[in-house]
Short mmCIF file of C-alpha atoms and ligand atoms in Angstrom, two decimals:
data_model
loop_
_atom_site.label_atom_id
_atom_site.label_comp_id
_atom_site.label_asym_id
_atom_site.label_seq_id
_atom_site.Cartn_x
_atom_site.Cartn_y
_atom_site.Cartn_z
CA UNK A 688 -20.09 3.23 22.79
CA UNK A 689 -19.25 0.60 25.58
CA UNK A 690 -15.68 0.09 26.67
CA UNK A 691 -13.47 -2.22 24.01
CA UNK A 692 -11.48 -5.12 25.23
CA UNK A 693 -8.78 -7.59 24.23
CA UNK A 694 -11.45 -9.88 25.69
CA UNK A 695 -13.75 -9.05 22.88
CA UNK A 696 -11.31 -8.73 20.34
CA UNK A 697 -10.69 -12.89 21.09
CA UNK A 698 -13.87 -13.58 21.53
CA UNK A 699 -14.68 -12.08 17.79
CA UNK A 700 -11.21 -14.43 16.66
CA UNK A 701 -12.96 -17.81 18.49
CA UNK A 702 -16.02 -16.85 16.66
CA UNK A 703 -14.19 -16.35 13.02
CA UNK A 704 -12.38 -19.76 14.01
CA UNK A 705 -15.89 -21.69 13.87
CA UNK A 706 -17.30 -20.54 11.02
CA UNK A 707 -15.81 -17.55 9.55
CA UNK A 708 -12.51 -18.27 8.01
CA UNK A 709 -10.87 -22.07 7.35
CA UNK A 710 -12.70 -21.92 3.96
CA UNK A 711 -11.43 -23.66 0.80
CA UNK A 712 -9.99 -20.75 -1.73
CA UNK A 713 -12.30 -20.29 -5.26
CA UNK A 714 -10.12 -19.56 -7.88
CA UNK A 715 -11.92 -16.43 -8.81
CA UNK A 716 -11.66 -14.72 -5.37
CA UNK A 717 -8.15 -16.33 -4.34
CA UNK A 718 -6.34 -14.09 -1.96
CA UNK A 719 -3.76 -12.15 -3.35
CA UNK A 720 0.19 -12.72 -2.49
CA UNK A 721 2.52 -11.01 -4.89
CA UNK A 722 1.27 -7.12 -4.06
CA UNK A 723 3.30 -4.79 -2.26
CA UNK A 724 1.26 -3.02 0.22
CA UNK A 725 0.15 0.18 0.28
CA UNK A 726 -0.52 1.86 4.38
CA UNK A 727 -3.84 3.27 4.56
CA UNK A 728 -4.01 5.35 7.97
CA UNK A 729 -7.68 5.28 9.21
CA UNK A 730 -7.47 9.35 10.94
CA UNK A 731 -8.46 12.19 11.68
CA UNK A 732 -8.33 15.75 10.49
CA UNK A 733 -9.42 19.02 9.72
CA UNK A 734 -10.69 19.87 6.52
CA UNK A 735 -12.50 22.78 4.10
CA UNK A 736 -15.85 21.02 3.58
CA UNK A 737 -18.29 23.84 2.94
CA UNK A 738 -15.65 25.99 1.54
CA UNK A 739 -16.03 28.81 4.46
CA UNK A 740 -14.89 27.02 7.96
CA UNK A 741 -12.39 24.42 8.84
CA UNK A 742 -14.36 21.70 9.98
CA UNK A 743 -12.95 19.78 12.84
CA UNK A 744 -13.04 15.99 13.77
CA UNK A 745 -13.08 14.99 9.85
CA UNK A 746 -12.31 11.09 9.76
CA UNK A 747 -10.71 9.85 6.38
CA UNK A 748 -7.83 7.68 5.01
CA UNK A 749 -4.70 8.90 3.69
CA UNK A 750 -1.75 7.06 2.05
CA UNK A 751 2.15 7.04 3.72
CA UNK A 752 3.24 9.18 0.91
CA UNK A 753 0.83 11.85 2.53
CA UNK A 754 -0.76 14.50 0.26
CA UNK A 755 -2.29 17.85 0.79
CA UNK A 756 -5.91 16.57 0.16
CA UNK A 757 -7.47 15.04 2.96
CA UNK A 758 -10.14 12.96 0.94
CA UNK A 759 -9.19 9.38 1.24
CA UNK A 760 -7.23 8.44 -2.12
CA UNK A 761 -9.01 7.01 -4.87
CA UNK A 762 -7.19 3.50 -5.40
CA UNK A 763 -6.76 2.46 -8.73
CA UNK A 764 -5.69 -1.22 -9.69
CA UNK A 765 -5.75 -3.37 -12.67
CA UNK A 766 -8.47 -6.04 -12.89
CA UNK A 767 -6.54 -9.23 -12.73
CA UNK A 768 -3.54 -7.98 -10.84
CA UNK A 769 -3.45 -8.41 -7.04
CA UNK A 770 -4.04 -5.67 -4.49
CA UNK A 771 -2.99 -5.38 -1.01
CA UNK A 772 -3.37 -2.80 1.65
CA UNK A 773 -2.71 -2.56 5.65
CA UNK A 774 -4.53 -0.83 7.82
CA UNK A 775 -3.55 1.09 9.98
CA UNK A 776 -5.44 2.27 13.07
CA UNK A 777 -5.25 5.95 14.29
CA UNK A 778 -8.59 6.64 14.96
CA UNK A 779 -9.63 6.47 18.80
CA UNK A 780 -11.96 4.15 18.07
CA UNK A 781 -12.00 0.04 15.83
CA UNK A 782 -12.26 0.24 12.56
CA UNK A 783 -12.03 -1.95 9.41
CA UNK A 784 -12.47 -1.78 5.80
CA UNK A 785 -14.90 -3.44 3.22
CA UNK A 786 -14.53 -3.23 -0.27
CA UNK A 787 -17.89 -2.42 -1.77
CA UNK A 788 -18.98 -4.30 -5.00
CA UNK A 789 -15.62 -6.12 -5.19
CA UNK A 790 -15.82 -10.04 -5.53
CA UNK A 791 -13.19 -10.82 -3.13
CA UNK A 792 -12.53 -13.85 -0.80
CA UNK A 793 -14.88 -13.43 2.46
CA UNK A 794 -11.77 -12.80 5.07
CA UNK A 795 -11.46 -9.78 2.92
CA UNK A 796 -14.95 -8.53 3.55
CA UNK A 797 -14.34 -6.25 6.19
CA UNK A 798 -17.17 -6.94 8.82
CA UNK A 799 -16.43 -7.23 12.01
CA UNK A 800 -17.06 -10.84 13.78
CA UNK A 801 -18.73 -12.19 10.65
CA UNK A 802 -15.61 -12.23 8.57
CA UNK A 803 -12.33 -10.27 10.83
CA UNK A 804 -11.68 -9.24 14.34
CA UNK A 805 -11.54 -5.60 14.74
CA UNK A 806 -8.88 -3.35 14.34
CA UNK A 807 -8.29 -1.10 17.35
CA UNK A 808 -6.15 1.71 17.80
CA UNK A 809 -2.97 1.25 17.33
CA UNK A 810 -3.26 -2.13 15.42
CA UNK A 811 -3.09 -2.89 11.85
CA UNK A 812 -5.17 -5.36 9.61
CA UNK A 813 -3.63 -6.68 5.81
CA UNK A 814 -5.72 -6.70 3.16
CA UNK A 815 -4.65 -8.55 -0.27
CA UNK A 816 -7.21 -9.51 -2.94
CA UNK A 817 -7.25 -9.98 -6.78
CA UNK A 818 -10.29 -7.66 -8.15
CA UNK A 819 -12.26 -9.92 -10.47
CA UNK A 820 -14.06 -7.45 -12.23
CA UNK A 821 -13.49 -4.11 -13.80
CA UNK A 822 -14.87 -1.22 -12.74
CA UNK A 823 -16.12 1.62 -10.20
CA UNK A 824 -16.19 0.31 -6.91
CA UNK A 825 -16.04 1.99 -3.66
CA UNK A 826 -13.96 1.58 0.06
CA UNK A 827 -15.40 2.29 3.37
CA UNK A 828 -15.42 1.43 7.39
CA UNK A 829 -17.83 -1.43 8.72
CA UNK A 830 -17.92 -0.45 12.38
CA UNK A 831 -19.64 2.66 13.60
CA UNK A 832 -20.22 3.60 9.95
CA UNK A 833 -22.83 6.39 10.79
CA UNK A 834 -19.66 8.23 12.24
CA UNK A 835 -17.06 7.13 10.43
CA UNK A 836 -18.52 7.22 6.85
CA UNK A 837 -20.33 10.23 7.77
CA UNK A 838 -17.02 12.44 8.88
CA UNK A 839 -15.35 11.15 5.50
CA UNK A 840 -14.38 7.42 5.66
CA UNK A 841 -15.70 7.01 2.15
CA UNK A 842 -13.24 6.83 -0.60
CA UNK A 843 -13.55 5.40 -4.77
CA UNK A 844 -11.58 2.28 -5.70
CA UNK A 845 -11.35 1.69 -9.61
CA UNK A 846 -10.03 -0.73 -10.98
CA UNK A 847 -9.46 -0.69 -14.38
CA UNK A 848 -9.52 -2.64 -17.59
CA UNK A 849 -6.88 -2.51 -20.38
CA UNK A 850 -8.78 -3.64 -22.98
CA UNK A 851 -11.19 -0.39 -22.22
CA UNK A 852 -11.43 2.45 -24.72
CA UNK A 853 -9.28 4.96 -24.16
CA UNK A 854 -11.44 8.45 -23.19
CA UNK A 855 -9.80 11.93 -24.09
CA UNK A 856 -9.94 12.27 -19.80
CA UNK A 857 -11.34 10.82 -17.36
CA UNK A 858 -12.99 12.85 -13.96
CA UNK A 859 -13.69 10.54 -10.29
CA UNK A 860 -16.70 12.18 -8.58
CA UNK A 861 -17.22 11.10 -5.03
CA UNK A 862 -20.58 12.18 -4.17
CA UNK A 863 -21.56 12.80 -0.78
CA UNK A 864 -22.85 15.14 2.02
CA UNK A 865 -21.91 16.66 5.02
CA UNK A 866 -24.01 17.01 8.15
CA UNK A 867 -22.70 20.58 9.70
CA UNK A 868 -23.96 23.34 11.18
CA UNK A 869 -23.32 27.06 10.28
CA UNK A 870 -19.93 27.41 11.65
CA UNK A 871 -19.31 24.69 9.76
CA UNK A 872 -18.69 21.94 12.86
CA UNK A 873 -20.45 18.59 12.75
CA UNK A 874 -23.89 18.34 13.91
CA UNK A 875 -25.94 14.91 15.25
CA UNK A 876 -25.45 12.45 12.23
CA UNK A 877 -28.32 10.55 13.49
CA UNK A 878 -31.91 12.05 14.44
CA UNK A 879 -34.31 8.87 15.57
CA UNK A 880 -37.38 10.42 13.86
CA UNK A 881 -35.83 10.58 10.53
CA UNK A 882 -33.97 6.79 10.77
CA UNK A 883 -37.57 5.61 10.71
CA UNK A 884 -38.07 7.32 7.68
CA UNK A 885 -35.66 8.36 4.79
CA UNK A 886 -32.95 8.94 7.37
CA UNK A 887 -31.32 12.37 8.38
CA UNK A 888 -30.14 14.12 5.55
CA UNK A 889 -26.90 16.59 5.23
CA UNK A 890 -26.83 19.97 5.29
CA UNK A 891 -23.81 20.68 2.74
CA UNK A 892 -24.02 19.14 -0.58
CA UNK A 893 -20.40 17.74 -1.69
CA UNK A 894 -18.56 16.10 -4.64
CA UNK A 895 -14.86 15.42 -3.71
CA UNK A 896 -15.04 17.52 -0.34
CA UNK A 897 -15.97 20.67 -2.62
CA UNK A 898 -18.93 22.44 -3.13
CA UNK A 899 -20.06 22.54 -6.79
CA UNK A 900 -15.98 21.64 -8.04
CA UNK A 901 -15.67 22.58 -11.62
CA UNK A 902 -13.16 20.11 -13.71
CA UNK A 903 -11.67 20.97 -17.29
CA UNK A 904 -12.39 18.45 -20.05
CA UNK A 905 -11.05 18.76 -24.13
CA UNK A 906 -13.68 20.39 -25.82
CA UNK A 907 -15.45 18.80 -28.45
CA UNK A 908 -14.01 15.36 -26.17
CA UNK A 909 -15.15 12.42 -24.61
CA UNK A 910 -15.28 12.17 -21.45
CA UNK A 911 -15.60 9.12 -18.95
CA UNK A 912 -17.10 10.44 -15.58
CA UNK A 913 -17.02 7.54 -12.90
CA UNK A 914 -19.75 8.59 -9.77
CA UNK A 915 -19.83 7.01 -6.75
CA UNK A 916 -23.01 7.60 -4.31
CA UNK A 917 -21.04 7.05 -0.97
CA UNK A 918 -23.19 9.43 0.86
CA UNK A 919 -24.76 7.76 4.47
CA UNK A 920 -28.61 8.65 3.33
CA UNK A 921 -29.22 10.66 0.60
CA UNK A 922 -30.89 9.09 -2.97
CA UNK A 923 -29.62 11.61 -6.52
CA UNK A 924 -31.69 11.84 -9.33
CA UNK A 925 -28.78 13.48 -11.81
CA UNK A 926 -29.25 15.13 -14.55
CA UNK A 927 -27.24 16.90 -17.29
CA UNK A 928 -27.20 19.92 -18.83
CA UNK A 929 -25.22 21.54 -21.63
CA UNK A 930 -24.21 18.19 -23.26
CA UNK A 931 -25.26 14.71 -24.51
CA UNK A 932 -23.94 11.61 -22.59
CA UNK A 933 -24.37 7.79 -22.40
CA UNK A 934 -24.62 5.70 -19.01
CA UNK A 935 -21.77 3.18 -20.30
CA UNK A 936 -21.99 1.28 -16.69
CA UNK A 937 -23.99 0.64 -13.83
CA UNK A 938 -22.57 -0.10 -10.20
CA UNK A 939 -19.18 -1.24 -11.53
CA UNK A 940 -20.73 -3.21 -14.60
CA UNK A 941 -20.88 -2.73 -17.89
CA UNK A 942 -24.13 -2.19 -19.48
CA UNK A 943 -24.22 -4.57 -22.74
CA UNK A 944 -25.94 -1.13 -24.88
CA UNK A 945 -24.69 2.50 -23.76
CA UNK A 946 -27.98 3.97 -22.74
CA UNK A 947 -28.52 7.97 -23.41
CA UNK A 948 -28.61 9.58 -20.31
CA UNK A 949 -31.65 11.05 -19.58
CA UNK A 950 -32.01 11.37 -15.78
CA UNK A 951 -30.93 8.67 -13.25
CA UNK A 952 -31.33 7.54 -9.98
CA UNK A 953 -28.55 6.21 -7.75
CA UNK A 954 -29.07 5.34 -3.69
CA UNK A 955 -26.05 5.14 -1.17
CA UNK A 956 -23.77 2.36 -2.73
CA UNK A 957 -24.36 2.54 -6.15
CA UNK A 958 -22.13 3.46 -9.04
CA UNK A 959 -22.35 5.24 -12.14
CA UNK A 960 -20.07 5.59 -14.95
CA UNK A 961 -20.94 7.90 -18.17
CA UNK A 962 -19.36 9.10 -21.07
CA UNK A 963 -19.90 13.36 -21.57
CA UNK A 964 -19.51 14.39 -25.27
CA UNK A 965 -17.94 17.85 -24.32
CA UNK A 966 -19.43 20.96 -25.94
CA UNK A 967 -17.25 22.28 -28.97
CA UNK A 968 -16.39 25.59 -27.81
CA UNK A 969 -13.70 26.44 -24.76
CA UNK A 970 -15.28 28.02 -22.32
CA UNK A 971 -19.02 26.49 -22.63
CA UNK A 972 -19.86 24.53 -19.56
CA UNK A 973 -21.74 21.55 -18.52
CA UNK A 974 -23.37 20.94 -15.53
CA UNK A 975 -24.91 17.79 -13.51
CA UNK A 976 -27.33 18.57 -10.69
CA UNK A 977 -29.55 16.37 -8.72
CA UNK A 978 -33.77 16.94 -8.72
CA UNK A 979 -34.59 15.50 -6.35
CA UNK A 980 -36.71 16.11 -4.12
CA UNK A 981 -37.90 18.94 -6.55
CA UNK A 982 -35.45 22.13 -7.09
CA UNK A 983 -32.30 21.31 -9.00
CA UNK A 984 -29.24 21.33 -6.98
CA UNK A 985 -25.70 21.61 -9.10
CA UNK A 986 -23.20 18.77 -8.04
CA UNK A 987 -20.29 19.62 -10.78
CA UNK A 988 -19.83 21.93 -14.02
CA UNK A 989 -17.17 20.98 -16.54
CA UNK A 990 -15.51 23.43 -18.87
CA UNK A 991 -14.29 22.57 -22.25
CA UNK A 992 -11.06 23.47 -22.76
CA UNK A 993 -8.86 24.27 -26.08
CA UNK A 994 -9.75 23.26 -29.80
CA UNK A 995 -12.29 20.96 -30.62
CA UNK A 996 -11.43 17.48 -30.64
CA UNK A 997 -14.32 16.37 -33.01
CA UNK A 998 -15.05 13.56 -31.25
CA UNK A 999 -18.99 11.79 -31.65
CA UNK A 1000 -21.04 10.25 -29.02
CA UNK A 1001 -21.74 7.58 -31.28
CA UNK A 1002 -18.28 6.03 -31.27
CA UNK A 1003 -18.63 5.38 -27.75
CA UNK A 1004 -19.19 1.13 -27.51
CA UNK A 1005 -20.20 -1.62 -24.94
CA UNK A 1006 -17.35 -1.48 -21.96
CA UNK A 1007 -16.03 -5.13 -22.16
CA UNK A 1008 -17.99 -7.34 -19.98
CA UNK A 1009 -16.96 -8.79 -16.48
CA UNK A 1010 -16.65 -12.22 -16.25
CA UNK A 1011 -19.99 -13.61 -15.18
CA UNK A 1012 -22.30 -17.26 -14.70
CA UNK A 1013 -25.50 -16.55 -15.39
CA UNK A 1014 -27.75 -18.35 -12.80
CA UNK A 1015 -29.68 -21.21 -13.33
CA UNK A 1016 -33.28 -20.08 -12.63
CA UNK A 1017 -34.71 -23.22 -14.33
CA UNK A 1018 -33.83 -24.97 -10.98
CA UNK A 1019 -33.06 -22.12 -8.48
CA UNK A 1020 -34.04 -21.93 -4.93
CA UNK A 1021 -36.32 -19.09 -3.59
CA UNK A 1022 -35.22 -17.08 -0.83
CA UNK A 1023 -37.87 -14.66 0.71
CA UNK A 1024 -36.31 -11.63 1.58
CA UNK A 1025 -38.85 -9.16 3.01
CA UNK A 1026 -38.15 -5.36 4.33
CA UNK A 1027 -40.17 -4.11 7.13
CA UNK A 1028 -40.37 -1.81 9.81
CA UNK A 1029 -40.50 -2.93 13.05
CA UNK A 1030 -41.40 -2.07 16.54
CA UNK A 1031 -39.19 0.79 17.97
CA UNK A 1032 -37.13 -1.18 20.68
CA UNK A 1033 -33.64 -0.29 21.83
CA UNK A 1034 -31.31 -2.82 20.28
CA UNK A 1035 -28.23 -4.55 21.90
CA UNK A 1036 -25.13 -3.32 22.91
CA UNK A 1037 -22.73 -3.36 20.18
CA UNK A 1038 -19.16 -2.35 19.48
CA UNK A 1039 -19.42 -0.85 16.48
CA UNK A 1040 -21.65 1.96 17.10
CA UNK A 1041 -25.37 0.74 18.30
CA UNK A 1042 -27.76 3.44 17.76
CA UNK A 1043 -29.80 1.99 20.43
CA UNK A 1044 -33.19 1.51 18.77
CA UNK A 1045 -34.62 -1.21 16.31
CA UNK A 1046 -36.67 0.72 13.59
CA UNK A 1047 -36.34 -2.35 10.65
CA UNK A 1048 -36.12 -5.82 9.87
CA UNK A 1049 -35.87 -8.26 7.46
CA UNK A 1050 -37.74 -10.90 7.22
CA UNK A 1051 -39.07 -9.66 10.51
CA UNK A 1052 -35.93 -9.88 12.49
CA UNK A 1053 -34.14 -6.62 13.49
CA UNK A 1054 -30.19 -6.71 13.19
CA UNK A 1055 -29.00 -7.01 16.90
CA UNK A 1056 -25.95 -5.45 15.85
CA UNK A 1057 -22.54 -6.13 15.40
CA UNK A 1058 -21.72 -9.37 18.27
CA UNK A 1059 -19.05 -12.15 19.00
CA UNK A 1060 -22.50 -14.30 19.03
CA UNK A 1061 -24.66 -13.09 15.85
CA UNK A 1062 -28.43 -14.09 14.92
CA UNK A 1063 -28.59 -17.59 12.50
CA UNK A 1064 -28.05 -16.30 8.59
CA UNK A 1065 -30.95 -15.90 6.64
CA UNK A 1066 -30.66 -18.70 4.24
CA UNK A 1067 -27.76 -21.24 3.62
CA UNK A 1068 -26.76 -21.22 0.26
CA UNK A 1069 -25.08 -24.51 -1.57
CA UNK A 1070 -21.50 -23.42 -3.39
CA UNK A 1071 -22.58 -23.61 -7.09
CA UNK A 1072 -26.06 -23.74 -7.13
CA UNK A 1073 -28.59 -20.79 -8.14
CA UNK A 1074 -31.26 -18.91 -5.77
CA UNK A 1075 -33.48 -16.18 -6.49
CA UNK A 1076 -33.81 -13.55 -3.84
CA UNK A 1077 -37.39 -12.29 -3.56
CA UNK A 1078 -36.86 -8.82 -2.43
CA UNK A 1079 -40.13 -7.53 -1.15
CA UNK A 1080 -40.17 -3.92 0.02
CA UNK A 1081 -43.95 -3.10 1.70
CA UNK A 1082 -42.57 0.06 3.62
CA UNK A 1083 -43.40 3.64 2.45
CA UNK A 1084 -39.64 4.69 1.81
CA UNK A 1085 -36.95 3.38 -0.91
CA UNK A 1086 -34.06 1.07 0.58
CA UNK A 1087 -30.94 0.57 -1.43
CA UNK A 1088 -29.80 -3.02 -0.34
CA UNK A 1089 -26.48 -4.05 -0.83
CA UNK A 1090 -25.21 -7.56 -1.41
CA UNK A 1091 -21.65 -8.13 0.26
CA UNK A 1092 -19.22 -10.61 -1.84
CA UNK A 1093 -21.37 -12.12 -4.97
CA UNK A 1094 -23.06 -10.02 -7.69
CA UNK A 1095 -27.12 -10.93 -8.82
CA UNK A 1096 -28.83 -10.30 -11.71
CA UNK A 1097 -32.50 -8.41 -11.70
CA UNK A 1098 -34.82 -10.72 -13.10
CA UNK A 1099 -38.02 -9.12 -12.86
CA UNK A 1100 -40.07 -6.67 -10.71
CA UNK A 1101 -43.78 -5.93 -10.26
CA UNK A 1102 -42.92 -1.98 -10.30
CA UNK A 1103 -41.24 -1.71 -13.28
CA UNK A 1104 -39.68 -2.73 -16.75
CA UNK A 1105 -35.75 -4.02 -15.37
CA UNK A 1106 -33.06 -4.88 -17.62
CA UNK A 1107 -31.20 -7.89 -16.77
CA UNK A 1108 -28.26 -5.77 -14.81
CA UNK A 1109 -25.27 -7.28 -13.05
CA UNK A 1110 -25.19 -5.34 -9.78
CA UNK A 1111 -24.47 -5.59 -6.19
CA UNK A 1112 -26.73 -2.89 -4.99
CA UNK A 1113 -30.84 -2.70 -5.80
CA UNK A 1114 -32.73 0.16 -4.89
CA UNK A 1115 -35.93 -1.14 -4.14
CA UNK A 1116 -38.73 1.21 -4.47
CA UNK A 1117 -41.78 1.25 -2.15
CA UNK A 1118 -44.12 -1.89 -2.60
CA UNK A 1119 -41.54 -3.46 -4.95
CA UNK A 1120 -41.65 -6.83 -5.26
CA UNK A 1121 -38.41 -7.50 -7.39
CA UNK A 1122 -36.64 -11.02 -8.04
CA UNK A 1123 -32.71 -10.93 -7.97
CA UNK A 1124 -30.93 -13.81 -9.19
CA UNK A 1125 -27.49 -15.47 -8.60
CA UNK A 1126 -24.99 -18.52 -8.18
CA UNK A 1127 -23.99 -19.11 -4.80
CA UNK A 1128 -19.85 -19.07 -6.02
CA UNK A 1129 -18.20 -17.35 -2.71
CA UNK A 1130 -17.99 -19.09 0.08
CA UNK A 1131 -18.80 -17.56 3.22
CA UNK A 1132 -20.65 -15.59 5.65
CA UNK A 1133 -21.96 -12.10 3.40
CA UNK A 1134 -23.34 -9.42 5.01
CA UNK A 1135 -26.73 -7.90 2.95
CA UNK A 1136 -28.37 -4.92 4.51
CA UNK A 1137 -29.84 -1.14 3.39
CA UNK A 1138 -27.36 1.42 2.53
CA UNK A 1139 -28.96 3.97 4.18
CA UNK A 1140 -26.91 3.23 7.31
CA UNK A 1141 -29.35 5.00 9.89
CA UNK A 1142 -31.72 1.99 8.54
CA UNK A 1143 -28.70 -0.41 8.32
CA UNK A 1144 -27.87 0.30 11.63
CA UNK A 1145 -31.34 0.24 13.14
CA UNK A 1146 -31.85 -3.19 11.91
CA UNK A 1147 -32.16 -3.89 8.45
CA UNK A 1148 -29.63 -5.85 7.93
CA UNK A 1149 -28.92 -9.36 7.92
CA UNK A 1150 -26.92 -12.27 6.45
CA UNK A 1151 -26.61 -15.29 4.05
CA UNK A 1152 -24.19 -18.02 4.50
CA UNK A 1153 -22.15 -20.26 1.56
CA UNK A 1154 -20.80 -23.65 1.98
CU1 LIG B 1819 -33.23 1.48 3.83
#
């Protein structure tokens, strides 16, 4: 990494002055004033991640009112009510956060030069925001993220709805690897070979920095189970076993039928929230694995616990809905958006983390990386009016791309039947053609690149810009 600077640090502030910040407020993603803050400490530590060594050199978040779990806290707000949070920097190296899936005001966002200066050591960065929407969203770095994320900077932010049903409990899963070796130290996060394909995969599988955790439910209960993918590479295919359940949400939104679960697929990014009709008996366990690639993997077991509470998978109904303006495709704008790989080429020096080579584009341009002086945006959106993002994916390997700041609907693809989901993250399968839909309502510069960060990273990302 090359040597930080105040000098950069106002060169990134000149930057936001001219066309990053100094935008008019949207009522829907107005900053938030009224919040008391809560300190999250970007830091290290040591932590118990494949249940036999201390691993050293773990990065995470943890709250003043410090616990004994070093997974960064799941935050938990009411939609509607405001939300703030400072950073604080003890990390040796700039960080900042961005608030995955959450419709928030773009100084919010969380990427360096595009919408905030860094935060370096030492320094501190205040966060405030109204969530918009209900539902399971997810926190994270946006600087060196193949480090940071990868040592632990991942952590679930839910934000909950009032007029939900009320579940007999309710179980977080953050689902994610670890890349160690067999003293249980971290190992390269980042192998160049593998970036040009599916990316380099861990070597512990984790769910809330455990291996395999088990978690007590009511018997005969239901049970809401909100999943978070935050893992740096690696695509689940879950599956359950032992007991019926219904996918009541996808990435955050509600899905307008509960669909039975049968097996589904979430990338890095993406969100999943079910509801688990608990066997009757105590004891009797439940378990979700992942199959893919091929041999079934357990992620978590749940045990019923006590008498039966009777309860029937058919009383589970439609989550409320988030609010939501459903574009105007009649008379939207088309905006190519085309994945490819590119020619390997060492890419720029940047601040946060360059992995030094360009594997992928968009649209044929390779992400330079994160600079004071970033490439034009991909398209310039009008405030209010509709586009429909033709998301073309000709490369051999799947790509979940992630929208910063607005949500889109999937319209149609040539791969498959889609159902008109609400969603901020589309994993788009190999020779996918698939149209995504939305209104141009944020204003701002938004960040849209692959969640596999070894692919982010080596160029496929880039950016659209609101006015
Ligand atoms: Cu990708």
């Amino acid at each position: 990494m090359p040597a930080l600077t105040r000098r950069t640090f106002l060169t990134g502030s000149a930057a936001l002055g001219a066309y990053g910040l100094g935008l008019g407020g949207a009522s829907l993603y107005a900053t938030a004033s009224a919040a008391t803050p809560i300190t999250l400490e970007a830091k290290t530590a040591n932590a118990l991640l494949d249940g036999q060594h201390l691993t050293k050199g773990v990065m995470t978040y943890g709250l003043e009112s410090a616990s004994a779990d070093p997974m960064p806290p799941t935050l938990r707000v009411k939609r509607g009510e405001p939300f703030a949070a400072k950073l604080v920097n003890r990390l040796d190296e700039p960080t900042t956060i961005h608030w995955h899936g959450l419709r928030i005001d773009n100084r919010m966002d969380g990427v360096p030069f595009l919408t905030q200066p860094y935060v370096y050591t030492g320094d501190s960065f205040d966060y405030a925001f109204t969530p918009p929407d209900a539902g399971t969203y997810w926190y994270h770095p946006h600087c060196n993220t193949l480090t940071q994320m990868g040592r632990g900077m991942t952590g679930l932010f839910i934000v909950e709805n009032p007029d939900d049903p009320v579940f007999d409990a309710e179980i977080d899963i953050n689902l994610r690897d670890w890349r160690l070796g067999s003293d249980g130290q971290f190992i390269e996060q980042f192998k160049p070979r593998d970036a040009a394909k599916n990316g380099t995969f861990g070597t512990v599988r984790g769910a809330n920095w455990q291996v395999q955790p088990a978690f007590d439910a009511p018997a005969g209960g239901l049970v809401r189970v909100r999943l978070a993918a935050t893992d740096v590479t690696r695509i689940y295919i879950l599956k359950l076993d032992g007991a019926e359940a219904k996918i009541v949400a996808l990435d955050g939104q509600p899905l307008a039928a509960p669909l039975a679960l049968d097996q589904v697929t979430i990338g890095p990014g993406q969100r999943l929230d079910l509801v688990i009709r608990m066997p009757e008996s105590e004891d009797q366990t439940v378990s979700l694995s992942d199959i893919r690639p091929s041999t079934a993997k357990v992620v978590a077991t749940f045990r019923a616990t006590g008498a039966s509470l009777k309860r029937d998978l058919g009383e589970v109904r439609p989550l409320p809905a988030n609010p939501w303006t459903p574009p105007d495709l009649k008379n939207a704008e088309t905006i190519p958006l085309i994945l490819s790989a590119t020619a390997e080429n060492a890419a720029k020096e940047s601040f946060c983390g360059s992995l030094g080579y360009s594997f992928w584009a968009i649209n044929k341009v390779p992400w330079p990386g994160d600079t004071s002086d970033p490439m034009a945006p991909l398209a310039e959106l009008k405030r209010g009016r509709s586009y429909i993002l033709n998301l073309e994916n000709p490369t051999p390997h799947l790509h979940p791309i992630h929208l910063h700041g607005m949500n889109f609907q999937v319209i149609a693809s040539n791969a498959r039947a889609v159902a008109p989901l609400i969603s901020d993250t589309y994993l788009v399968l190999p020779d996918e053609k698939v149209q995504l839909a939305l209104v141009a309502d944020n204003p701002g510069d938004w960040v849209l690149h692959c969640h596999i960060i070894e692919h982010q990273k080596t160029g496929m990302t880039s950016y659209i810009r609101v006015t």
